[in-house]
């Protein structure tokens, strides 16, 4: 009986501690919806920016034909099976996949989790098709799409999950990695008195700046 009384006294404290530790990672339904919608908009923006380069980067008549960038099918058949962009080398095929990815992003925007899975796979496929051109931002979008799919629907009052915890860790890692790289830049291009400011260079290469 004494053990039961001790346990009953400890349970409220344990639940309070659990709520305290999980509160920073709690997600409300509104936040989850906004997160998925912003990720969907990023996918739409990425697909739109890629459209004009499809002929040159995703066809066999462009600068990166499939046989020049992908492993030999006899050695790595899995890569060719997963990469839908490698199934055909025509411009029409690349355009169809990009349009499908944009459609999947629209579905994700309106809450269709299956559409998010499709958008995630097509983003992975597009990255596998042109491995020399994949940078850290492509990897970040890949992870954000995965979280958009895996993040469970929270209760009305909000709640935390393993996915929300990992998402928080991922966001911290993104900013820590980006900030550390800027501070360690040998050319100090991100300093205020840089001869050629990196931020100015990046902005001048964006469509709005052009």
CSV table of C-alpha atoms in Angstrom, one decimal:
chain,number,residue,atom,x,y,z
A,1,UNK,CA,0.0,0.0,0.0
A,2,UNK,CA,2.8,2.4,0.8
A,3,UNK,CA,4.4,1.7,-2.6
A,4,UNK,CA,1.0,2.5,-4.3
A,5,UNK,CA,0.7,5.7,-2.3
A,6,UNK,CA,4.2,6.7,-3.3
A,7,UNK,CA,3.6,6.0,-6.9
A,8,UNK,CA,0.3,7.9,-6.9
A,9,UNK,CA,2.2,10.9,-5.4
A,10,UNK,CA,4.9,10.7,-8.1
A,11,UNK,CA,2.7,10.4,-11.1
A,12,UNK,CA,1.4,14.0,-11.2
A,13,UNK,CA,5.0,15.3,-10.9
A,14,UNK,CA,6.1,13.0,-13.7
A,15,UNK,CA,3.3,14.1,-15.9
A,16,UNK,CA,4.1,17.8,-15.1
A,17,UNK,CA,7.7,17.2,-16.0
A,18,UNK,CA,6.8,15.5,-19.2
A,19,UNK,CA,4.5,18.4,-20.2
A,20,UNK,CA,7.3,20.9,-19.3
A,21,UNK,CA,9.9,19.1,-21.4
A,22,UNK,CA,7.6,18.6,-24.4
A,23,UNK,CA,6.1,22.1,-24.4
A,24,UNK,CA,8.8,23.6,-26.6
A,25,UNK,CA,8.2,21.0,-29.3
A,26,UNK,CA,4.4,21.1,-29.2
A,27,UNK,CA,2.6,21.7,-32.5
A,28,UNK,CA,-0.9,23.0,-32.9
A,29,UNK,CA,-3.1,22.0,-35.9
A,30,UNK,CA,-2.8,25.5,-37.3
A,31,UNK,CA,1.0,25.4,-37.1
A,32,UNK,CA,1.1,22.0,-38.8
A,33,UNK,CA,-1.2,23.2,-41.6
A,34,UNK,CA,0.9,26.4,-42.1
A,35,UNK,CA,4.1,24.3,-42.1
A,36,UNK,CA,2.8,22.0,-44.8
A,37,UNK,CA,1.5,24.9,-46.9
A,38,UNK,CA,4.8,26.7,-46.8
A,39,UNK,CA,6.7,23.6,-47.8
A,40,UNK,CA,4.2,23.1,-50.6
A,41,UNK,CA,4.9,26.7,-51.8
A,42,UNK,CA,8.6,26.0,-51.7
A,43,UNK,CA,8.1,22.9,-53.9
A,44,UNK,CA,6.0,25.0,-56.4
A,45,UNK,CA,8.7,27.7,-56.5
A,46,UNK,CA,11.5,25.1,-57.0
A,47,UNK,CA,9.5,23.4,-59.8
A,48,UNK,CA,8.8,26.7,-61.5
A,49,UNK,CA,12.5,27.8,-61.3
A,50,UNK,CA,13.6,24.4,-62.8
A,51,UNK,CA,11.2,24.5,-65.7
A,52,UNK,CA,13.3,26.6,-68.1
A,53,UNK,CA,16.4,24.4,-67.4
A,54,UNK,CA,14.7,21.0,-68.1
A,55,UNK,CA,16.0,20.7,-71.6
A,56,UNK,CA,19.6,21.4,-70.6
A,57,UNK,CA,19.7,19.4,-67.4
A,58,UNK,CA,17.1,16.6,-67.5
A,59,UNK,CA,17.2,15.3,-71.1
A,60,UNK,CA,19.6,13.2,-73.0
A,61,UNK,CA,20.1,16.0,-75.6
A,62,UNK,CA,21.2,18.4,-72.9
A,63,UNK,CA,24.4,18.9,-70.9
A,64,UNK,CA,23.8,16.0,-68.6
A,65,UNK,CA,22.6,12.9,-70.4
A,66,UNK,CA,21.6,10.0,-68.2
A,67,UNK,CA,24.5,7.8,-69.0
A,68,UNK,CA,27.0,10.5,-68.1
A,69,UNK,CA,25.8,11.2,-64.6
A,70,UNK,CA,24.0,8.0,-63.4
A,71,UNK,CA,25.8,4.8,-62.5
A,72,UNK,CA,25.7,1.8,-64.9
A,73,UNK,CA,22.4,0.0,-64.5
A,74,UNK,CA,24.2,-3.3,-64.3
A,75,UNK,CA,26.0,-2.0,-61.2
A,76,UNK,CA,23.2,0.1,-59.5
A,77,UNK,CA,19.8,-0.8,-60.8
A,78,UNK,CA,18.2,0.6,-57.7
A,79,UNK,CA,19.1,4.1,-58.6
A,80,UNK,CA,17.5,3.8,-62.0
A,81,UNK,CA,14.4,2.2,-60.4
A,82,UNK,CA,13.9,5.0,-57.8
A,83,UNK,CA,14.8,7.9,-60.1
A,84,UNK,CA,11.7,8.4,-62.3
A,85,UNK,CA,13.6,11.2,-64.2
A,86,UNK,CA,16.0,8.5,-65.4
A,87,UNK,CA,13.2,6.3,-67.0
A,88,UNK,CA,13.2,8.4,-70.1
A,89,UNK,CA,15.5,11.1,-71.6
A,90,UNK,CA,12.9,13.2,-73.4
A,91,UNK,CA,11.9,16.8,-72.7
A,92,UNK,CA,8.2,15.8,-72.6
A,93,UNK,CA,9.0,13.3,-69.8
A,94,UNK,CA,10.9,15.8,-67.7
A,95,UNK,CA,8.1,18.4,-68.2
A,96,UNK,CA,5.4,15.8,-67.2
A,97,UNK,CA,7.2,14.9,-64.0
A,98,UNK,CA,7.7,18.5,-63.1
A,99,UNK,CA,4.0,19.2,-63.7
A,100,UNK,CA,3.2,16.2,-61.6
A,101,UNK,CA,5.4,17.4,-58.8
A,102,UNK,CA,3.7,20.8,-58.9
A,103,UNK,CA,0.3,19.1,-58.8
A,104,UNK,CA,1.4,17.1,-55.8
A,105,UNK,CA,2.5,20.3,-54.1
A,106,UNK,CA,-0.9,21.8,-54.6
A,107,UNK,CA,-2.4,18.6,-53.0
A,108,UNK,CA,0.0,19.0,-50.1
A,109,UNK,CA,-1.1,22.6,-49.7
A,110,UNK,CA,-4.7,21.5,-49.2
A,111,UNK,CA,-3.7,18.8,-46.7
A,112,UNK,CA,-3.4,15.6,-48.9
A,113,UNK,CA,-0.7,13.6,-47.2
A,114,UNK,CA,-0.4,11.2,-50.1
A,115,UNK,CA,0.3,14.1,-52.4
A,116,UNK,CA,3.2,15.0,-50.0
A,117,UNK,CA,4.6,11.5,-50.3
A,118,UNK,CA,4.5,12.0,-54.1
A,119,UNK,CA,6.1,15.4,-54.0
A,120,UNK,CA,8.9,14.0,-51.7
A,121,UNK,CA,9.6,11.1,-54.0
A,122,UNK,CA,9.7,13.3,-57.2
A,123,UNK,CA,12.1,15.8,-55.4
A,124,UNK,CA,14.3,12.8,-54.5
A,125,UNK,CA,14.1,11.7,-58.1
A,126,UNK,CA,15.0,15.1,-59.5
A,127,UNK,CA,18.0,15.2,-57.2
A,128,UNK,CA,19.2,11.7,-58.2
A,129,UNK,CA,19.0,12.7,-61.9
A,130,UNK,CA,21.6,15.6,-61.6
A,131,UNK,CA,23.8,14.6,-58.6
A,132,UNK,CA,26.6,17.1,-59.6
A,133,UNK,CA,24.2,20.0,-59.1
A,134,UNK,CA,22.7,19.1,-55.7
A,135,UNK,CA,23.5,21.5,-52.9
A,136,UNK,CA,22.6,21.8,-49.2
A,137,UNK,CA,19.4,23.6,-50.0
A,138,UNK,CA,18.1,20.6,-52.0
A,139,UNK,CA,18.9,18.4,-49.0
A,140,UNK,CA,17.0,20.8,-46.7
A,141,UNK,CA,13.9,20.7,-48.9
A,142,UNK,CA,14.1,16.9,-49.0
A,143,UNK,CA,14.1,16.8,-45.2
A,144,UNK,CA,11.3,19.4,-44.8
A,145,UNK,CA,9.1,17.4,-47.2
A,146,UNK,CA,9.7,14.3,-45.2
A,147,UNK,CA,8.7,16.1,-42.0
A,148,UNK,CA,5.6,17.5,-43.8
A,149,UNK,CA,4.6,13.9,-44.5
A,150,UNK,CA,5.5,12.4,-41.2
A,151,UNK,CA,4.3,15.1,-38.8
A,152,UNK,CA,1.1,13.7,-37.2
A,153,UNK,CA,-2.1,15.7,-36.9
A,154,UNK,CA,-1.9,17.1,-33.4
A,155,UNK,CA,-4.9,17.3,-31.0
A,156,UNK,CA,-6.8,20.6,-31.0
A,157,UNK,CA,-4.9,21.9,-28.0
A,158,UNK,CA,-1.5,21.0,-29.5
A,159,UNK,CA,0.9,18.2,-28.8
A,160,UNK,CA,4.4,17.0,-29.4
A,161,UNK,CA,5.7,13.9,-31.2
A,162,UNK,CA,9.0,12.4,-32.3
A,163,UNK,CA,8.5,14.1,-35.7
A,164,UNK,CA,8.0,17.6,-34.1
A,165,UNK,CA,11.1,17.1,-31.9
A,166,UNK,CA,13.2,16.0,-34.9
A,167,UNK,CA,11.9,19.0,-36.9
A,168,UNK,CA,12.9,21.4,-34.2
A,169,UNK,CA,16.4,19.8,-34.1
A,170,UNK,CA,16.6,20.0,-37.9
A,171,UNK,CA,15.7,23.7,-38.0
A,172,UNK,CA,18.3,24.5,-35.3
A,173,UNK,CA,20.9,22.5,-37.3
A,174,UNK,CA,20.1,24.4,-40.5
A,175,UNK,CA,20.7,27.8,-38.8
A,176,UNK,CA,23.7,26.6,-36.9
A,177,UNK,CA,25.3,25.1,-40.0
A,178,UNK,CA,24.6,28.2,-42.1
A,179,UNK,CA,25.8,30.6,-39.4
A,180,UNK,CA,28.9,28.6,-38.7
A,181,UNK,CA,29.8,28.4,-42.4
A,182,UNK,CA,29.5,32.2,-42.7
A,183,UNK,CA,31.6,32.9,-39.7
A,184,UNK,CA,34.3,30.5,-40.9
A,185,UNK,CA,34.3,31.7,-44.5
A,186,UNK,CA,38.1,32.2,-45.4
A,187,UNK,CA,37.2,35.1,-47.7
A,188,UNK,CA,35.1,36.8,-45.0
A,189,UNK,CA,32.5,37.4,-47.7
A,190,UNK,CA,29.7,37.6,-45.2
A,191,UNK,CA,31.3,40.4,-43.1
A,192,UNK,CA,30.0,44.0,-43.3
A,193,UNK,CA,33.2,45.4,-44.9
A,194,UNK,CA,33.6,42.6,-47.5
A,195,UNK,CA,34.9,43.9,-50.9
A,196,UNK,CA,32.3,41.6,-52.6
A,197,UNK,CA,29.5,41.0,-50.3
A,198,UNK,CA,28.2,37.4,-50.6
A,199,UNK,CA,24.6,38.4,-49.7
A,200,UNK,CA,24.6,41.0,-52.5
A,201,UNK,CA,25.9,38.5,-55.0
A,202,UNK,CA,23.3,35.9,-54.0
A,203,UNK,CA,20.5,38.5,-54.3
A,204,UNK,CA,21.6,39.6,-57.7
A,205,UNK,CA,21.2,36.1,-59.0
A,206,UNK,CA,17.6,35.8,-58.0
A,207,UNK,CA,14.8,36.3,-60.5
A,208,UNK,CA,13.4,39.4,-58.7
A,209,UNK,CA,16.8,41.1,-58.7
A,210,UNK,CA,17.3,40.3,-62.4
